[in-house]
Coordinates of C-alpha atoms in Angstrom, one line a residue:
M1430 CA -15.4 48.2 -1.8
G1431 CA -17.7 51.3 -1.6
S1432 CA -20.1 52.5 1.9
E1433 CA -18.8 48.5 2.8
L1434 CA -15.2 50.0 3.9
G1435 CA -17.1 53.2 5.4
L1436 CA -16.4 55.6 2.4
D1437 CA -18.6 58.2 1.3
A1438 CA -18.8 61.6 -0.8
N1439 CA -16.9 63.4 1.8
S1440 CA -14.4 60.8 1.9
K1441 CA -10.3 61.8 1.0
A1442 CA -8.0 59.6 -1.4
E1443 CA -5.2 59.2 1.4
L1444 CA -4.6 56.5 3.5
N1445 CA -6.8 55.6 6.9
L1446 CA -4.3 55.6 9.5
T1447 CA -6.5 55.0 12.3
P1448 CA -5.8 53.1 15.3
V1449 CA -8.5 50.1 13.7
S1450 CA -6.8 49.9 10.4
I1451 CA -3.3 49.8 12.4
W1452 CA -4.7 47.0 14.2
W1453 CA -5.8 45.4 11.1
V1454 CA -2.6 45.7 9.7
C1455 CA -0.5 44.4 12.4
W1456 CA -3.1 41.7 13.2
T1457 CA -2.7 40.3 8.9
G1458 CA 1.0 40.1 9.3
I1459 CA 1.2 38.3 11.7
W1460 CA -1.6 35.2 11.0
T1461 CA 0.0 35.6 7.6
A1462 CA 3.7 34.7 9.3
V1463 CA 1.6 32.2 11.2
V1464 CA -0.1 30.0 8.0
G1465 CA 3.2 31.0 6.1
L1466 CA 5.2 28.9 8.7
G1467 CA 2.6 26.2 8.9
M1468 CA 2.5 25.5 5.2
V1469 CA 5.9 25.2 4.7
F1470 CA 5.7 22.7 7.6
L1471 CA 3.8 20.8 5.5
V1472 CA 5.8 20.9 2.2
I1473 CA 8.5 19.6 4.2
H1474 CA 6.6 17.0 6.0
R1475 CA 4.5 15.7 3.3
N1476 CA 5.7 12.4 2.6
S1477 CA 4.3 11.6 6.4
T1478 CA 1.5 9.3 6.7
P1479 CA -1.7 11.7 7.3
L1480 CA -0.2 14.2 4.5
R1481 CA 0.5 11.5 1.9
L1482 CA -3.6 10.9 2.4
R1483 CA -4.8 14.1 2.3
G1484 CA -2.8 15.4 -0.9
I1485 CA -1.9 18.9 0.3
G1486 CA -0.9 19.9 -3.1
L1487 CA -5.0 21.1 -3.9
S1488 CA -5.7 22.5 0.0
L1489 CA -2.9 24.6 0.1
S1490 CA -3.4 26.5 -3.4
A1491 CA -7.1 27.3 -2.2
V1492 CA -5.7 28.2 1.5
I1493 CA -3.3 30.8 -1.0
L1494 CA -6.2 32.1 -2.8
L1495 CA -8.4 32.7 0.1
H1496 CA -5.7 33.9 2.4
L1497 CA -4.8 36.7 -0.7
Y1498 CA -8.7 37.4 -0.5
W1499 CA -8.7 37.4 3.2
I1500 CA -5.5 39.9 2.9
T1501 CA -7.1 42.7 0.9
V1502 CA -10.4 42.6 3.0
Q1503 CA -8.3 43.2 5.9
L1504 CA -6.3 45.9 4.8
G1505 CA -9.3 47.5 2.9
L1506 CA -9.9 49.6 5.5
L1507 CA -6.7 51.6 5.5
I1508 CA -6.5 51.6 1.7
G1509 CA -9.9 51.7 0.5
P1510 CA -9.8 55.2 -0.4
L1511 CA -6.6 55.1 -2.7
A1512 CA -7.6 51.4 -4.2
P1513 CA -9.1 51.4 -7.6
G1514 CA -12.9 51.4 -8.2
N1515 CA -12.9 47.8 -9.7
A1516 CA -10.2 46.3 -7.2
E1517 CA -13.0 44.5 -5.2
F1518 CA -15.2 43.7 -8.0
W1519 CA -12.0 41.9 -10.0
I1520 CA -11.0 39.9 -6.0
M1521 CA -14.6 39.2 -5.1
G1522 CA -15.1 37.5 -8.5
T1523 CA -11.8 35.6 -9.0
L1524 CA -10.0 34.7 -5.4
L1525 CA -13.2 34.1 -3.2
P1526 CA -15.2 31.4 -5.3
C1527 CA -11.9 30.0 -7.2
G1528 CA -10.3 29.3 -3.9
I1529 CA -14.1 28.2 -2.6
A1530 CA -14.2 25.7 -5.7
L1531 CA -10.3 24.2 -5.0
F1532 CA -11.1 24.1 -1.4
H1533 CA -14.1 21.9 -2.1
A1534 CA -12.2 19.6 -4.4
S1535 CA -9.8 18.8 -1.9
N1536 CA -11.9 17.9 1.0
S1537 CA -15.0 15.7 -1.2
R1538 CA -11.7 13.3 -1.6
F1539 CA -11.7 12.5 1.9
I1540 CA -15.1 10.8 1.3
H1541 CA -13.7 9.3 -2.2
V1542 CA -10.6 7.5 -0.3
A1543 CA -12.8 6.5 2.8
N1544 CA -15.2 5.0 -0.1
L1545 CA -12.4 3.1 -1.9
Q1546 CA -10.8 1.3 1.2
K1547 CA -14.3 0.1 2.5
R1548 CA -13.7 -2.2 -0.5
Y1549 CA -10.7 -4.1 2.0
T1550 CA -13.4 -5.0 4.6
R1551 CA -15.2 -7.3 1.7
P1552 CA -11.9 -9.6 0.4
N1553 CA -13.6 -11.4 -2.0
S1554 CA -15.3 -8.3 -3.8
R1555 CA -12.3 -6.2 -3.9
L1556 CA -12.3 -3.8 -6.4
V1557 CA -9.4 -4.2 -8.7
G1558 CA -8.4 -1.1 -10.9
L1559 CA -7.6 -2.0 -15.1
P1560 CA -4.2 -1.1 -14.4
Y1561 CA -1.5 0.1 -17.9
G1562 CA -4.7 1.3 -19.6
N1563 CA -6.2 -2.1 -19.9
T1564 CA -9.4 -2.2 -21.4
V1565 CA -10.5 -5.5 -21.7
F1566 CA -13.6 -5.7 -19.1
E1567 CA -14.4 -2.0 -20.0
P1568 CA -18.0 -1.6 -22.0
K1569 CA -18.7 -1.9 -25.4
G1570 CA -20.5 0.8 -27.4
S1571 CA -19.1 3.1 -25.0
K1572 CA -18.1 6.3 -27.2
G1573 CA -19.4 9.3 -26.5
L1574 CA -18.1 12.4 -24.2
A1575 CA -20.4 11.5 -21.3
D1576 CA -19.7 8.1 -21.1
R1577 CA -16.1 8.4 -21.4
F1578 CA -16.3 10.8 -18.7
R1579 CA -18.3 9.0 -16.5
R1580 CA -15.6 5.9 -16.7
L1581 CA -12.9 8.9 -15.9
D1582 CA -11.7 8.4 -12.2
Y1583 CA -12.8 10.4 -8.9
T1584 CA -9.8 12.6 -8.6
T1585 CA -9.7 13.7 -12.7
K1586 CA -13.8 13.9 -12.6
S1587 CA -14.0 16.4 -9.5
L1588 CA -11.3 18.6 -11.1
I1589 CA -12.6 18.6 -14.3
T1590 CA -15.9 19.7 -12.6
V1591 CA -14.2 22.3 -10.5
G1592 CA -12.2 23.8 -13.2
F1593 CA -15.0 24.3 -15.1
A1594 CA -17.1 25.7 -12.5
M1595 CA -14.0 28.2 -12.1
L1596 CA -13.5 29.1 -15.8
L1597 CA -17.2 29.5 -15.8
Q1598 CA -17.0 32.5 -13.0
I1599 CA -14.0 34.0 -14.5
F1600 CA -15.9 34.3 -17.6
L1601 CA -19.0 35.5 -16.0
T1602 CA -17.0 37.8 -14.2
T1603 CA -15.6 38.9 -17.8
L1604 CA -18.3 39.6 -18.9
M1605 CA -19.8 41.4 -16.2
Y1606 CA -17.0 43.9 -16.1
I1607 CA -17.3 44.3 -19.9
I1608 CA -21.3 45.1 -20.5
S1609 CA -21.5 47.5 -17.1
R1610 CA -20.5 51.5 -17.4
K1611 CA -20.1 51.4 -14.1
W1612 CA -15.9 50.9 -14.6
H1613 CA -15.7 52.3 -17.7
S1614 CA -18.3 54.9 -19.3
S1615 CA -17.4 55.0 -23.1
W1616 CA -18.3 51.6 -24.1
G1617 CA -20.9 48.9 -22.5
I1618 CA -24.4 48.8 -22.1
P1619 CA -26.2 52.0 -22.1
G1620 CA -27.7 53.0 -18.9
T1621 CA -25.6 50.8 -16.9
E1622 CA -23.5 53.9 -15.7
I1623 CA -23.2 55.7 -12.8
H1624 CA -22.6 59.6 -11.9
G1625 CA -21.3 62.0 -9.0
T1626 CA -18.1 62.2 -7.5
A1627 CA -15.2 60.1 -7.5
M1628 CA -15.6 59.0 -4.5
E1629 CA -19.6 58.4 -4.8
Q1630 CA -18.8 56.6 -7.8
K1631 CA -16.6 54.4 -6.0
T1632 CA -19.3 54.0 -3.9
E1633 CA -22.1 52.6 -6.1
M1634 CA -19.5 50.4 -7.4
G1635 CA -19.7 48.1 -4.8
R1636 CA -23.0 47.2 -5.2
G1637 CA -25.9 45.9 -8.1
W1638 CA -26.3 43.1 -10.2
E1639 CA -23.0 42.6 -11.6
W1640 CA -22.1 41.0 -8.4
W1641 CA -24.7 38.3 -8.6
P1642 CA -22.5 35.5 -10.1
G1643 CA -19.9 35.8 -7.4
V1644 CA -23.2 35.6 -4.7
F1645 CA -24.4 33.1 -6.7
W1646 CA -21.5 30.9 -6.2
Q1647 CA -20.3 31.8 -2.9
F1648 CA -24.2 30.2 -2.0
F1649 CA -24.1 27.2 -4.1
W1650 CA -20.7 26.2 -2.8
S1651 CA -21.4 27.3 0.9
W1652 CA -25.0 26.2 1.2
I1653 CA -25.4 23.5 -1.0
V1654 CA -21.8 21.4 -1.5
A1655 CA -20.8 21.9 2.0
P1656 CA -23.6 20.2 3.6
V1657 CA -23.5 17.1 0.9
V1658 CA -20.1 16.6 2.5
L1659 CA -21.5 17.1 5.8
W1660 CA -23.9 14.6 5.3
K1661 CA -21.6 12.2 3.2
S1662 CA -18.9 12.1 6.0
R1663 CA -21.1 11.7 9.1
D1664 CA -20.5 7.9 9.5
I1665 CA -16.9 8.3 8.7
H1666 CA -14.4 7.9 11.6
D1667 CA -10.6 8.2 10.9
T1668 CA -7.3 8.5 12.8
H1669 CA -5.9 11.4 11.3
G1670 CA -7.6 14.4 12.1
W1671 CA -9.2 14.4 8.2
R1672 CA -13.0 14.2 9.5
V1673 CA -12.5 16.8 11.7
Q1674 CA -10.8 18.7 9.4
T1675 CA -13.3 18.0 6.5
I1676 CA -16.3 19.1 8.7
G1677 CA -14.5 22.2 10.0
C1678 CA -14.0 23.7 6.9
A1679 CA -17.4 22.9 5.7
V1680 CA -19.1 24.6 8.6
A1681 CA -16.3 27.5 8.4
R1682 CA -17.2 28.0 5.1
I1683 CA -21.1 28.5 5.9
C1684 CA -21.2 30.4 9.0
L1685 CA -17.4 31.3 10.2
S1686 CA -14.7 32.4 8.5
I1687 CA -11.8 32.3 6.0
V1688 CA -9.4 32.1 9.0
S1689 CA -10.8 29.4 10.8
I1690 CA -10.9 27.3 7.5
E1691 CA -6.8 27.6 7.8
I1692 CA -7.0 26.6 11.4
F1693 CA -8.8 23.3 10.1
T1694 CA -6.4 23.0 6.7
V1695 CA -2.8 24.1 8.1
L1696 CA -2.8 24.3 11.8
L1697 CA -4.9 20.6 12.3
P1698 CA -2.7 18.5 9.9
C1699 CA 0.4 20.4 11.4
W1700 CA -0.9 18.9 14.7
E1701 CA -1.4 15.5 13.5
V1702 CA 1.9 15.0 12.0
Y1703 CA 3.3 16.0 14.9
R1704 CA 1.1 13.7 17.1
H1705 CA 1.6 10.6 14.5
Q1706 CA 4.9 11.2 15.2
S1707 CA 5.0 11.0 19.0
L1708 CA 2.9 8.0 18.6
R1709 CA 5.9 6.3 16.1
Q1710 CA 8.5 7.0 18.7
E1711 CA 7.1 6.3 21.6
T1712 CA 5.9 2.9 20.0
L1713 CA 9.8 2.5 18.7
D1714 CA 10.4 3.1 22.4
L1715 CA 8.5 0.6 23.4
I1716 CA 10.0 -2.1 21.3
A1717 CA 13.4 -0.8 21.9
E1718 CA 12.7 -1.2 26.0
W1719 CA 11.2 -4.5 25.3
E1720 CA 14.0 -6.0 23.3
S1721 CA 16.8 -4.7 25.7
K1722 CA 15.1 -7.0 28.7
P1723 CA 17.0 -9.9 29.2
K1724 CA 15.1 -13.2 28.3
S1725 CA 16.3 -17.0 28.9
N1726 CA 14.5 -18.0 25.9
P1727 CA 13.8 -14.5 23.9
D1728 CA 11.3 -16.7 21.0
I1729 CA 9.4 -18.4 22.8
K1730 CA 8.6 -16.4 26.0
S1731 CA 7.9 -13.0 23.6
L1732 CA 5.7 -14.8 21.4
K1733 CA 4.0 -16.3 24.5
S1734 CA 3.7 -13.0 26.9
A1735 CA 2.6 -11.5 23.1
T1736 CA -0.1 -14.2 22.5
A1737 CA -1.3 -13.6 26.5
T1738 CA -1.6 -9.7 25.8
V1739 CA -3.4 -9.9 22.7
E1740 CA -6.0 -12.4 22.8
S1741 CA -6.9 -11.0 26.4
M1742 CA -7.1 -7.6 24.2
M1743 CA -9.2 -9.0 21.7
S1744 CA -11.3 -10.2 23.8
G1745 CA -11.9 -7.1 25.8
S1746 CA -11.7 -9.4 29.0
V1747 CA -9.2 -7.3 30.8
K1748 CA -8.2 -3.5 29.7
T1749 CA -4.8 -3.2 27.9
D1750 CA -2.9 -0.4 28.1
H1751 CA -1.4 0.5 24.9
S1752 CA 2.0 1.6 26.4
D1753 CA 2.1 -2.0 27.9
E1754 CA 5.4 -2.9 25.2
S1755 CA 5.0 -6.8 25.1
V1756 CA 1.7 -5.5 22.9
M1757 CA 3.8 -3.0 20.6
T1758 CA 6.0 -6.6 19.3
M1759 CA 6.4 -7.8 16.2
P1760 CA 4.8 -11.7 17.8
A1761 CA 1.8 -9.7 19.1
L1762 CA 1.3 -8.3 15.7
E1763 CA 1.8 -11.4 13.7
Y1764 CA -0.4 -13.3 15.7
V1765 CA -3.0 -10.9 15.2
L1766 CA -2.6 -11.5 11.2
D1767 CA -2.3 -14.9 11.8
R1768 CA -5.4 -15.6 13.8
D1769 CA -7.9 -12.6 13.3
P1770 CA -6.5 -10.6 10.9
A1771 CA -10.2 -9.4 9.4
S1772 CA -10.2 -7.6 12.9
L1773 CA -7.1 -5.4 12.0
Q1774 CA -7.6 -5.6 8.6
N1775 CA -11.2 -3.1 9.1
F1776 CA -9.9 -1.4 11.3
S1777 CA -7.3 -0.1 8.8
A1778 CA -9.7 0.2 6.0
L1779 CA -12.0 2.2 7.6
H1780 CA -10.2 4.0 10.4
D1781 CA -6.3 4.6 9.5
F1782 CA -7.6 4.4 5.2
S1783 CA -4.2 1.6 5.3
G1784 CA -6.4 -1.1 3.9
E1785 CA -3.8 -2.2 1.3
N1786 CA -0.8 -3.1 3.7
I1787 CA -3.1 -5.6 5.8
A1788 CA -4.4 -6.7 2.6
F1789 CA -1.2 -7.3 1.0
L1790 CA 0.7 -9.2 3.8
T1791 CA -2.7 -11.0 4.2
S1792 CA -3.0 -11.9 0.4
V1793 CA 1.1 -13.0 0.5
A1794 CA 0.2 -15.3 3.4
Q1795 CA -2.5 -17.1 1.6
W1796 CA -0.7 -17.4 -1.7
K1797 CA 2.1 -18.8 0.0
S1798 CA 0.0 -21.4 2.1
S1799 CA -1.7 -22.3 -1.1
I1800 CA 1.1 -22.8 -3.4
Q1801 CA 2.5 -26.6 -4.0
D1802 CA 5.4 -27.7 -2.4
P1803 CA 8.3 -28.3 -5.2
S1804 CA 9.3 -32.1 -3.8
D1805 CA 5.7 -33.4 -4.5
V1806 CA 6.5 -32.8 -8.5
E1807 CA 8.4 -35.3 -10.0
D1808 CA 7.8 -34.7 -14.2
E1809 CA 9.6 -31.4 -15.6
E1810 CA 7.1 -30.2 -17.0
D1811 CA 4.5 -30.4 -14.2
L1812 CA 7.2 -28.8 -12.4
K1813 CA 7.5 -25.2 -15.1
E1814 CA 3.2 -25.1 -15.1
M1815 CA 3.8 -25.2 -11.5
L1816 CA 6.3 -22.0 -11.8
Q1817 CA 4.3 -20.6 -14.5
E1818 CA 1.3 -20.8 -12.1
R1819 CA 3.5 -19.3 -9.0
F1820 CA 4.2 -16.6 -10.9
T1821 CA 0.6 -15.7 -12.7
S1822 CA -0.7 -15.7 -8.7
A1823 CA 2.3 -13.8 -8.0
L1824 CA 2.2 -11.6 -11.0
S1825 CA -1.9 -10.6 -10.0
I1826 CA -0.4 -9.7 -6.3
Y1827 CA 2.2 -7.1 -7.8
V1828 CA -0.4 -5.5 -9.9
E1829 CA -2.7 -5.0 -7.5
F1830 CA -0.5 -4.1 -4.7
V1831 CA 3.2 -3.3 -5.5
S1832 CA 2.3 -1.4 -9.0
P1833 CA 2.7 2.0 -9.1
H1834 CA 0.0 1.9 -11.3
A1835 CA -2.2 0.6 -8.6
E1836 CA -5.1 2.4 -7.1
F1837 CA -3.5 2.1 -3.5
P1838 CA 0.2 1.1 -4.1
I1839 CA 1.8 -0.2 -0.7
N1840 CA 5.4 2.1 0.3
L1841 CA 8.7 0.3 -0.7
C1842 CA 11.9 1.8 -0.3
F1843 CA 13.1 2.1 -4.1
Q1844 CA 15.4 -0.8 -3.2
E1845 CA 12.9 -3.4 -3.1
L1846 CA 10.6 -1.6 -5.7
A1847 CA 13.2 -2.0 -8.0
K1848 CA 13.8 -5.5 -7.5
L1849 CA 10.3 -6.5 -7.6
E1850 CA 9.9 -3.8 -10.8
N1851 CA 12.5 -5.7 -12.2
I1852 CA 11.0 -9.1 -12.3
F1853 CA 7.2 -8.1 -12.8
E1854 CA 6.6 -4.8 -14.4
E1855 CA 7.6 -6.2 -18.4
P1856 CA 4.8 -8.9 -17.7
A1857 CA 2.2 -7.0 -16.5
R1858 CA 2.6 -4.2 -19.7
T1859 CA 2.9 -7.8 -21.5
I1860 CA -1.2 -8.5 -20.2
Y1861 CA -2.3 -5.1 -19.3
G1862 CA -1.1 -2.5 -21.9
D1863 CA 0.5 0.7 -20.9
E1864 CA 0.1 3.7 -18.9
P1865 CA 1.9 6.6 -17.3
E1866 CA 3.0 6.6 -13.6
I1867 CA 1.1 8.1 -11.3
N1868 CA 2.9 10.0 -8.0
Q1869 CA 3.8 7.1 -5.3
I1870 CA 4.9 9.7 -2.4
A1871 CA 0.8 11.1 -3.2
P1872 CA -1.2 8.7 -4.7
F1873 CA -4.1 11.1 -4.4
D1874 CA -2.5 14.0 -5.9
I1875 CA -2.9 15.2 -9.9
P1876 CA -3.6 13.3 -11.8
S1877 CA -5.0 10.4 -10.2
F1878 CA -4.4 6.9 -8.4
S1879 CA -7.4 5.1 -9.8
R1880 CA -7.9 3.7 -13.1
L1881 CA -11.9 2.5 -12.2
P1882 CA -14.6 4.8 -11.7
S1883 CA -14.8 5.2 -7.9
A1884 CA -17.3 4.0 -5.2
M1885 CA -19.0 7.5 -5.9
S1886 CA -19.3 6.8 -9.4
S1887 CA -23.1 6.5 -11.4
D1888 CA -24.5 3.3 -11.1
G1889 CA -25.0 2.3 -14.1
S1890 CA -20.9 2.8 -14.8
E1891 CA -20.3 1.2 -12.2
K1892 CA -22.1 -2.4 -12.5
E1893 CA -20.8 -2.1 -15.5
I1894 CA -17.2 -2.8 -14.8
R1895 CA -17.4 -4.0 -11.4
I1896 CA -15.0 -7.1 -10.9
T1897 CA -13.0 -8.8 -8.2
S1898 CA -10.1 -9.5 -7.6
S1899 CA -10.6 -13.4 -7.7
V1900 CA -12.6 -13.2 -11.3
L1901 CA -9.2 -11.4 -13.2
R1902 CA -6.8 -13.1 -11.2
D1903 CA -9.3 -16.3 -12.9
R1904 CA -9.5 -14.2 -16.6
V1905 CA -5.6 -13.5 -16.6
W1906 CA -3.1 -15.8 -17.2
Y1907 CA 0.8 -15.5 -18.2
W1908 CA 2.5 -17.8 -21.0
G1909 CA 5.7 -16.0 -21.7
D1910 CA 8.9 -17.1 -20.2
V1911 CA 9.4 -16.7 -15.8
P1912 CA 12.3 -14.3 -15.2
E1913 CA 15.3 -16.1 -13.8
E1914 CA 14.9 -13.4 -11.2
F1915 CA 12.0 -14.8 -9.8
T1916 CA 12.9 -18.5 -9.8
N1917 CA 15.8 -18.0 -8.2
C1918 CA 13.9 -17.2 -4.8
G1919 CA 12.7 -20.4 -3.8
L1920 CA 10.8 -21.0 -7.2
G1921 CA 9.2 -18.0 -6.9
A1922 CA 8.4 -18.7 -3.0
N1923 CA 10.1 -16.2 -1.4
V1924 CA 9.8 -13.4 -3.8
F1925 CA 7.5 -11.0 -1.5
D1926 CA 9.4 -11.8 1.7
E1927 CA 11.6 -8.7 1.5
A1928 CA 8.5 -6.3 0.8
V1929 CA 6.3 -8.0 4.2
R1930 CA 9.2 -7.6 6.4
A1931 CA 9.2 -4.0 5.3
V1932 CA 4.8 -3.3 5.2
K1933 CA 4.6 -5.1 8.7
Y1934 CA 7.4 -2.7 10.1
L1935 CA 5.7 -0.2 8.6
V1936 CA 2.2 -1.5 10.5
L1937 CA 4.0 -2.0 13.2
T1938 CA 4.9 1.8 13.7
N1939 CA 2.0 3.0 12.0
T1940 CA -1.1 1.4 11.9
W1941 CA -0.9 -1.2 14.9
P1942 CA -0.3 1.6 17.9
R1943 CA -3.4 3.2 16.8
F1944 CA -5.7 0.0 16.5
V1945 CA -4.6 -1.3 20.0
R1946 CA -5.1 2.0 21.3
S1947 CA -8.9 2.1 19.9
Q1948 CA -9.0 -1.6 21.5
S1949 CA -8.1 -0.7 24.4
T1950 CA -10.4 2.4 24.3
T1951 CA -13.3 0.3 23.3
S1952 CA -13.0 -2.4 26.3
R1953 CA -13.6 0.4 28.8
L1954 CA -16.7 1.6 27.3
P1955 CA -19.6 0.0 29.5
G1956 CA -21.1 -3.1 27.7
I1957 CA -19.0 -3.6 25.0
T1958 CA -17.1 -6.2 24.5
G1959 CA -14.9 -7.7 21.9
S1960 CA -12.8 -5.9 18.6
G1961 CA -13.7 -2.1 18.3
C1962 CA -13.5 -2.3 15.0
D1963 CA -16.9 -4.6 14.9
V1964 CA -18.6 -1.7 16.7
E1965 CA -17.5 0.5 13.7
L1966 CA -18.4 -2.2 11.4
A1967 CA -22.0 -2.3 12.5
R1968 CA -22.0 1.2 12.1
A1969 CA -21.0 1.1 8.2
Q1970 CA -23.4 -2.1 7.8
H1971 CA -19.7 -4.5 7.3
V1972 CA -21.2 -7.3 9.4
K1973 CA -17.7 -9.0 9.9

């Protein structure tokens, strides 16, 4: 506070009503209203795709703390002469460092989610979490706190680390306040007191070694953590503006202002939600326009048109406009899923952060194509064994993609999720144990969505429990009674049909338009042909 607010020994203890201070008060009110409305908008639309990925709980908490600090700074010129001498010390020692800590905890999840999604580009080596608290694959002899901490998921570890840093900062701030006599002359370390008039003492309270812990944490978060985040996010290119937000906020914390942070953390996501809704509505309009056109043989004609258009788009030989309604149809999407799912899979994982949707569709398709025809089985025991094998394979798909305990559960309506849970949940708990459910609306919110150390964990712990989906499916076999509901679904063959239709529609109205747009943009670049995903895969060193 002190001299930074223009106080000196001659200042009077009264409101500093000047044109400049009044302007700052008006600006504070206007900007607070803008930020508040933006936060309300984000909370209302928290279930939209761009916000479900971000997990806005931590980021909005950080914005609240930083904005409270910003308000006190803006009003300081007006109320500085009347404010208590120790007010700035507590504000600078608590609101600012704690807000920055929460902000970076929220920001770092961008890198974590991007790294986890990369596993969907390697379907034969996907990490499968240990849902329901199963510990069968955990390393033995690791009972210490350090080992237990290493095996925690990324979100929990980051929250513990940041929480410890916040508690340490509050402790140091309290300790400095207790041992220094600047703010209380009757107790503390002798020699730390200050003398002079009341205004001279208030001026000196804004300086001194008592401020060093707060300065250190600001330096740590702004000049160590922020550059690391910038470096790690350099090769990540998403479609939701999350990378722009992360980089913008990190740079803003280094050299700009809290206003810039709020623009990237609140207003930019609002724009991304609006853009997402506009693109989705445009896609729905194109679908409706396509379906409303008269066709002599709708199925054959739509399939031929979609096939020709998609082949041109994927080859890059013809520039395809994303507004072409023949591309924005289910036959076009199904053609890519059937002929070249890897391109769409890579795009959804590396850019759209929705790789679980395409992985689920391809896993179900592969499972259905591999199951044995019941008409080929004559013996009753063989039929029972075939049904057991079908259920075990379907159970692994449920655990990996559908279960609320999965790392990235697919987004299904309540009725369909309840139906699948009724079939698979009890057998899954029988095999894997039990674990509290996670937040399905925001799987990256507290407590966590991951049961396995992330791709950012230490190498040792990651190598110890890295397993492939094929290994898990080979080692796990369900020998209990097959639920009757499963048998009634065409001996299990149709158990995922409704879920597949729902996920296909979700992909068609969300991921597919962005994929088509990326293909169209890439085909216009000189010297570039083929899938736009291949360009990004080369950058990410994941060769198709």
